[in-house]
PDB file of C-alpha atoms in Angstrom:
ATOM      1  CA  UNK Y   1      26.916   0.194  23.202  1.00 72.00           C
ATOM      2  CA  UNK Y   2      30.178  -0.333  21.379  1.00 77.00           C
ATOM      3  CA  UNK Y   3      30.779  -2.029  18.031  1.00 78.00           C
ATOM      4  CA  UNK Y   4      31.587  -5.410  19.593  1.00 77.00           C
ATOM      5  CA  UNK Y   5      29.076  -5.178  22.462  1.00 76.00           C
ATOM      6  CA  UNK Y   6      25.789  -7.052  22.574  1.00 70.00           C
ATOM      7  CA  UNK Y   7      22.602  -5.874  24.215  1.00 64.00           C
ATOM      8  CA  UNK Y   8      19.797  -8.297  25.060  1.00 61.00           C
ATOM      9  CA  UNK Y   9      16.279  -7.356  26.098  1.00 55.00           C
ATOM     10  CA  UNK Y  10      13.986  -9.846  27.776  1.00 53.00           C
ATOM     11  CA  UNK Y  11      10.469  -8.549  27.999  1.00 48.00           C
ATOM     12  CA  UNK Y  12       6.932  -9.802  27.856  1.00 45.00           C
ATOM     13  CA  UNK Y  13       5.947  -7.854  24.770  1.00 42.00           C
ATOM     14  CA  UNK Y  14       7.389  -7.328  21.335  1.00 44.00           C
ATOM     15  CA  UNK Y  15       9.492  -4.402  20.317  1.00 47.00           C
ATOM     16  CA  UNK Y  16       9.503  -3.026  16.836  1.00 50.00           C
ATOM     17  CA  UNK Y  17       7.316  -0.632  14.974  1.00 59.00           C
ATOM     18  CA  UNK Y  18       4.506  -2.810  13.639  1.00 74.00           C
ATOM     19  CA  UNK Y  19       3.257  -3.211  10.105  1.00 89.00           C
ATOM     20  CA  UNK Y  20       2.941   0.190   8.422  1.00 91.00           C
ATOM     21  CA  UNK Y  21      -0.024  -1.101   6.392  1.00 95.00           C
ATOM     22  CA  UNK Y  22      -2.023  -1.416   9.613  1.00 93.00           C
ATOM     23  CA  UNK Y  23      -1.535   2.187  10.630  1.00 93.00           C
ATOM     24  CA  UNK Y  24      -4.637   4.343  11.034  1.00 95.00           C
ATOM     25  CA  UNK Y  25      -5.181   6.128   7.683  1.00 97.00           C
ATOM     26  CA  UNK Y  26      -6.326   9.336   9.391  1.00 97.00           C
ATOM     27  CA  UNK Y  27      -3.077   9.457  11.393  1.00 95.00           C
ATOM     28  CA  UNK Y  28      -1.052   9.030   8.201  1.00 95.00           C
ATOM     29  CA  UNK Y  29      -3.051  11.827   6.513  1.00 97.00           C
ATOM     30  CA  UNK Y  30      -2.424  14.046   9.559  1.00 96.00           C
ATOM     31  CA  UNK Y  31       1.325  13.513   9.147  1.00 94.00           C
ATOM     32  CA  UNK Y  32       1.039  14.457   5.464  1.00 96.00           C
ATOM     33  CA  UNK Y  33      -0.721  17.694   6.453  1.00 96.00           C
ATOM     34  CA  UNK Y  34       2.034  18.370   9.008  1.00 95.00           C
ATOM     35  CA  UNK Y  35       4.717  17.857   6.365  1.00 94.00           C
ATOM     36  CA  UNK Y  36       6.216  14.788   8.091  1.00 93.00           C
ATOM     37  CA  UNK Y  37       5.320  12.558   5.112  1.00 93.00           C
ATOM     38  CA  UNK Y  38       4.779  13.200   1.435  1.00 96.00           C
ATOM     39  CA  UNK Y  39       1.652  11.985  -0.334  1.00 97.00           C
ATOM     40  CA  UNK Y  40       3.863   9.478  -2.140  1.00 97.00           C
ATOM     41  CA  UNK Y  41       5.337   8.133   1.127  1.00 96.00           C
ATOM     42  CA  UNK Y  42       1.824   7.777   2.553  1.00 97.00           C
ATOM     43  CA  UNK Y  43       0.829   5.636  -0.432  1.00 97.00           C
ATOM     44  CA  UNK Y  44       4.042   3.645  -0.853  1.00 96.00           C
ATOM     45  CA  UNK Y  45       4.861   2.929   2.807  1.00 93.00           C
ATOM     46  CA  UNK Y  46       1.483   2.992   4.562  1.00 95.00           C
ATOM     47  CA  UNK Y  47      -0.841   2.191   1.678  1.00 97.00           C
ATOM     48  CA  UNK Y  48      -2.858   5.311   2.437  1.00 98.00           C
ATOM     49  CA  UNK Y  49      -4.144   7.329  -0.491  1.00 98.00           C
ATOM     50  CA  UNK Y  50      -4.295  10.991   0.515  1.00 98.00           C
ATOM     51  CA  UNK Y  51      -6.160  13.648  -1.424  1.00 96.00           C
ATOM     52  CA  UNK Y  52      -6.757  17.232  -0.316  1.00 94.00           C
ATOM     53  CA  UNK Y  53      -5.119  16.447   3.029  1.00 94.00           C
ATOM     54  CA  UNK Y  54      -7.528  13.622   3.879  1.00 97.00           C
ATOM     55  CA  UNK Y  55      -7.293   9.846   3.661  1.00 98.00           C
ATOM     56  CA  UNK Y  56      -9.417   8.354   0.896  1.00 98.00           C
ATOM     57  CA  UNK Y  57     -10.914   5.244   2.581  1.00 98.00           C
ATOM     58  CA  UNK Y  58     -12.043   3.493  -0.621  1.00 98.00           C
ATOM     59  CA  UNK Y  59      -8.743   4.060  -2.446  1.00 98.00           C
ATOM     60  CA  UNK Y  60      -6.784   3.006   0.663  1.00 98.00           C
ATOM     61  CA  UNK Y  61      -8.835  -0.213   0.863  1.00 98.00           C
ATOM     62  CA  UNK Y  62      -7.790  -0.979  -2.719  1.00 98.00           C
ATOM     63  CA  UNK Y  63      -4.128   0.065  -2.283  1.00 98.00           C
ATOM     64  CA  UNK Y  64      -3.223  -1.947   0.805  1.00 98.00           C
ATOM     65  CA  UNK Y  65      -3.971  -5.419  -0.641  1.00 97.00           C
ATOM     66  CA  UNK Y  66      -1.908  -4.493  -3.712  1.00 97.00           C
ATOM     67  CA  UNK Y  67       1.084  -3.708  -1.479  1.00 97.00           C
ATOM     68  CA  UNK Y  68       0.654  -6.928   0.519  1.00 97.00           C
ATOM     69  CA  UNK Y  69       0.616  -8.976  -2.690  1.00 97.00           C
ATOM     70  CA  UNK Y  70       3.695  -7.118  -3.956  1.00 97.00           C
ATOM     71  CA  UNK Y  71       5.522  -7.923  -0.708  1.00 96.00           C
ATOM     72  CA  UNK Y  72       4.874 -11.631  -1.108  1.00 97.00           C
ATOM     73  CA  UNK Y  73       5.924 -11.529  -4.762  1.00 98.00           C
ATOM     74  CA  UNK Y  74       9.207  -9.807  -3.849  1.00 97.00           C
ATOM     75  CA  UNK Y  75       9.985 -11.927  -0.783  1.00 98.00           C
ATOM     76  CA  UNK Y  76      12.507 -14.711  -0.476  1.00 97.00           C
ATOM     77  CA  UNK Y  77      10.597 -17.964   0.163  1.00 96.00           C
ATOM     78  CA  UNK Y  78      10.471 -19.386   3.686  1.00 96.00           C
ATOM     79  CA  UNK Y  79      13.677 -21.170   4.748  1.00 92.00           C
ATOM     80  CA  UNK Y  80      11.663 -24.188   5.909  1.00 90.00           C
ATOM     81  CA  UNK Y  81       8.545 -25.473   4.202  1.00 82.00           C
ATOM     82  CA  UNK Y  82       5.396 -25.208   6.275  1.00 79.00           C
ATOM     83  CA  UNK Y  83       4.884 -28.364   8.305  1.00 79.00           C
ATOM     84  CA  UNK Y  84       1.732 -30.460   8.126  1.00 78.00           C
ATOM     85  CA  UNK Y  85      -0.166 -29.736  11.342  1.00 76.00           C
ATOM     86  CA  UNK Y  86      -1.754 -32.607  13.183  1.00 67.00           C
ATOM     87  CA  UNK Y  87      -5.387 -32.765  14.289  1.00 65.00           C
ATOM     88  CA  UNK Y  88      -4.478 -31.535  17.797  1.00 63.00           C
ATOM     89  CA  UNK Y  89      -3.713 -28.006  16.591  1.00 63.00           C
ATOM     90  CA  UNK Y  90      -7.044 -26.432  17.520  1.00 66.00           C
ATOM     91  CA  UNK Y  91      -8.262 -23.793  19.937  1.00 70.00           C
ATOM     92  CA  UNK Y  92      -7.156 -20.220  20.600  1.00 77.00           C
ATOM     93  CA  UNK Y  93      -3.516 -21.109  21.206  1.00 87.00           C
ATOM     94  CA  UNK Y  94      -0.851 -19.908  23.589  1.00 92.00           C
ATOM     95  CA  UNK Y  95       1.194 -16.828  22.723  1.00 92.00           C
ATOM     96  CA  UNK Y  96       4.713 -17.295  21.342  1.00 92.00           C
ATOM     97  CA  UNK Y  97       5.251 -13.774  20.010  1.00 90.00           C
ATOM     98  CA  UNK Y  98       2.796 -10.949  19.282  1.00 88.00           C
ATOM     99  CA  UNK Y  99       0.645 -12.263  16.427  1.00 91.00           C
ATOM    100  CA  UNK Y 100       2.062 -15.821  16.712  1.00 94.00           C
ATOM    101  CA  UNK Y 101       0.333 -18.574  18.681  1.00 94.00           C
ATOM    102  CA  UNK Y 102       1.173 -22.149  19.617  1.00 92.00           C
ATOM    103  CA  UNK Y 103      -1.467 -24.821  19.142  1.00 90.00           C
ATOM    104  CA  UNK Y 104      -0.243 -28.271  20.061  1.00 87.00           C
ATOM    105  CA  UNK Y 105       3.335 -28.430  18.808  1.00 88.00           C
ATOM    106  CA  UNK Y 106       2.797 -25.957  15.940  1.00 91.00           C
ATOM    107  CA  UNK Y 107       3.239 -22.194  15.563  1.00 93.00           C
ATOM    108  CA  UNK Y 108       0.621 -20.252  13.594  1.00 94.00           C
ATOM    109  CA  UNK Y 109       0.150 -16.704  12.391  1.00 94.00           C
ATOM    110  CA  UNK Y 110      -2.801 -15.763  14.602  1.00 92.00           C
ATOM    111  CA  UNK Y 111      -4.638 -13.589  12.061  1.00 91.00           C
ATOM    112  CA  UNK Y 112      -4.421 -15.871   9.010  1.00 93.00           C
ATOM    113  CA  UNK Y 113      -3.990 -19.317  10.564  1.00 91.00           C
ATOM    114  CA  UNK Y 114      -0.894 -20.031   8.434  1.00 93.00           C
ATOM    115  CA  UNK Y 115       1.208 -22.805   9.961  1.00 93.00           C
ATOM    116  CA  UNK Y 116       4.797 -21.580  10.342  1.00 95.00           C
ATOM    117  CA  UNK Y 117       6.788 -24.182  12.268  1.00 94.00           C
ATOM    118  CA  UNK Y 118       6.751 -27.226  14.503  1.00 92.00           C
ATOM    119  CA  UNK Y 119       8.395 -26.977  17.927  1.00 91.00           C
ATOM    120  CA  UNK Y 120      11.177 -26.420  18.691  1.00 92.00           C
ATOM    121  CA  UNK Y 121      12.080 -24.897  15.284  1.00 92.00           C
ATOM    122  CA  UNK Y 122      11.984 -21.067  15.082  1.00 94.00           C
ATOM    123  CA  UNK Y 123       8.633 -19.817  13.797  1.00 95.00           C
ATOM    124  CA  UNK Y 124      10.453 -17.284  11.629  1.00 96.00           C
ATOM    125  CA  UNK Y 125      11.736 -20.140   9.449  1.00 95.00           C
ATOM    126  CA  UNK Y 126       8.243 -20.560   8.001  1.00 96.00           C
ATOM    127  CA  UNK Y 127       8.002 -16.941   6.898  1.00 97.00           C
ATOM    128  CA  UNK Y 128       8.876 -15.435   3.529  1.00 98.00           C
ATOM    129  CA  UNK Y 129      11.325 -12.577   4.125  1.00 97.00           C
ATOM    130  CA  UNK Y 130      12.275  -9.260   2.633  1.00 97.00           C
ATOM    131  CA  UNK Y 131      15.676  -7.750   3.330  1.00 96.00           C
ATOM    132  CA  UNK Y 132      16.607  -4.148   2.698  1.00 94.00           C
ATOM    133  CA  UNK Y 133      20.040  -2.609   3.224  1.00 95.00           C
ATOM    134  CA  UNK Y 134      19.823   0.383   5.555  1.00 92.00           C
ATOM    135  CA  UNK Y 135      23.526   1.222   5.709  1.00 93.00           C
ATOM    136  CA  UNK Y 136      26.761  -0.497   4.755  1.00 93.00           C
ATOM    137  CA  UNK Y 137      26.527  -2.456   8.020  1.00 95.00           C
ATOM    138  CA  UNK Y 138      22.815  -2.814   8.795  1.00 94.00           C
ATOM    139  CA  UNK Y 139      19.920  -4.674   7.173  1.00 94.00           C
ATOM    140  CA  UNK Y 140      16.192  -4.415   7.834  1.00 92.00           C
ATOM    141  CA  UNK Y 141      14.529  -7.834   7.652  1.00 94.00           C
ATOM    142  CA  UNK Y 142      10.758  -8.362   7.518  1.00 94.00           C
ATOM    143  CA  UNK Y 143       9.230 -11.760   8.261  1.00 96.00           C
ATOM    144  CA  UNK Y 144       5.897 -12.061   6.448  1.00 97.00           C
ATOM    145  CA  UNK Y 145       2.731 -14.045   6.976  1.00 97.00           C
ATOM    146  CA  UNK Y 146       2.887 -16.479   4.033  1.00 96.00           C
ATOM    147  CA  UNK Y 147      -0.849 -16.131   3.358  1.00 95.00           C
ATOM    148  CA  UNK Y 148      -1.367 -12.395   3.652  1.00 96.00           C
ATOM    149  CA  UNK Y 149       2.003 -10.658   3.330  1.00 97.00           C
ATOM    150  CA  UNK Y 150       1.437  -8.916   6.684  1.00 96.00           C
ATOM    151  CA  UNK Y 151       4.695  -8.128   8.516  1.00 95.00           C
ATOM    152  CA  UNK Y 152       4.856 -10.377  11.583  1.00 94.00           C
ATOM    153  CA  UNK Y 153       8.281  -9.154  12.682  1.00 92.00           C
ATOM    154  CA  UNK Y 154      10.588  -6.437  11.417  1.00 89.00           C
ATOM    155  CA  UNK Y 155      14.100  -6.270  12.805  1.00 89.00           C
ATOM    156  CA  UNK Y 156      17.312  -4.410  12.075  1.00 89.00           C
ATOM    157  CA  UNK Y 157      20.411  -6.611  12.213  1.00 91.00           C
ATOM    158  CA  UNK Y 158      24.092  -6.354  11.337  1.00 94.00           C
ATOM    159  CA  UNK Y 159      24.666  -7.546   7.774  1.00 94.00           C
ATOM    160  CA  UNK Y 160      24.891 -11.337   7.636  1.00 91.00           C
ATOM    161  CA  UNK Y 161      23.379 -11.782  11.107  1.00 92.00           C
ATOM    162  CA  UNK Y 162      20.589 -14.278  11.705  1.00 91.00           C
ATOM    163  CA  UNK Y 163      17.242 -13.624  13.344  1.00 91.00           C
ATOM    164  CA  UNK Y 164      17.481 -11.915  16.721  1.00 88.00           C
ATOM    165  CA  UNK Y 165      14.082 -13.047  18.037  1.00 84.00           C
ATOM    166  CA  UNK Y 166      13.467 -16.422  19.630  1.00 81.00           C
ATOM    167  CA  UNK Y 167      10.380 -18.060  21.090  1.00 76.00           C
ATOM    168  CA  UNK Y 168      11.731 -19.643  24.217  1.00 80.00           C
ATOM    169  CA  UNK Y 169       8.996 -20.762  26.587  1.00 89.00           C
ATOM    170  CA  UNK Y 170       9.902 -24.270  27.748  1.00 88.00           C
ATOM    171  CA  UNK Y 171       6.712 -25.650  26.172  1.00 89.00           C
ATOM    172  CA  UNK Y 172       8.218 -24.620  22.813  1.00 90.00           C
ATOM    173  CA  UNK Y 173      12.002 -24.676  23.129  1.00 87.00           C
ATOM    174  CA  UNK Y 174      12.109 -28.000  24.982  1.00 84.00           C
ATOM    175  CA  UNK Y 175       9.447 -29.772  22.921  1.00 77.00           C
ATOM    176  CA  UNK Y 176      10.330 -33.243  21.727  1.00 68.00           C
ATOM    177  CA  UNK Y 177      10.825 -33.539  17.977  1.00 58.00           C
TER     178      UNK Y 177
END
């Protein structure tokens, strides 16, 4: 793919690498033992406290909520305020994106129940975000659950580029405002 080329994937599941704070602590400790991660990286990135080559479950349980709270404190507020859901927004919901469901005309973070957007607005607009420069041309952007700080989507985009993910089932993208 060249500098001015675009590549689009259309698939039924999400790409990306998931929230590091949800990674299995024993797997993180294994990577520390293998020398792939330092003890500090395990704690700072994955929220896993490692001692003597093993994950410390109690310390990890304390560390992860601290990191989630720090994410929310450091994040840029959501671009659009959370809408007021109507009384029809009940039930399990229909999938819009992994971890995001549609109930009625509203998008919710499935795990926390936080209302993110009303159709057809992008659900990402209701998420606090954290941006981190990766190179002179690329930025990593994390869209967070506004209640928990959990990463709902992490993407790498050219600097200044908007969100690359859309929820486009007709029931969402063609919904009447």
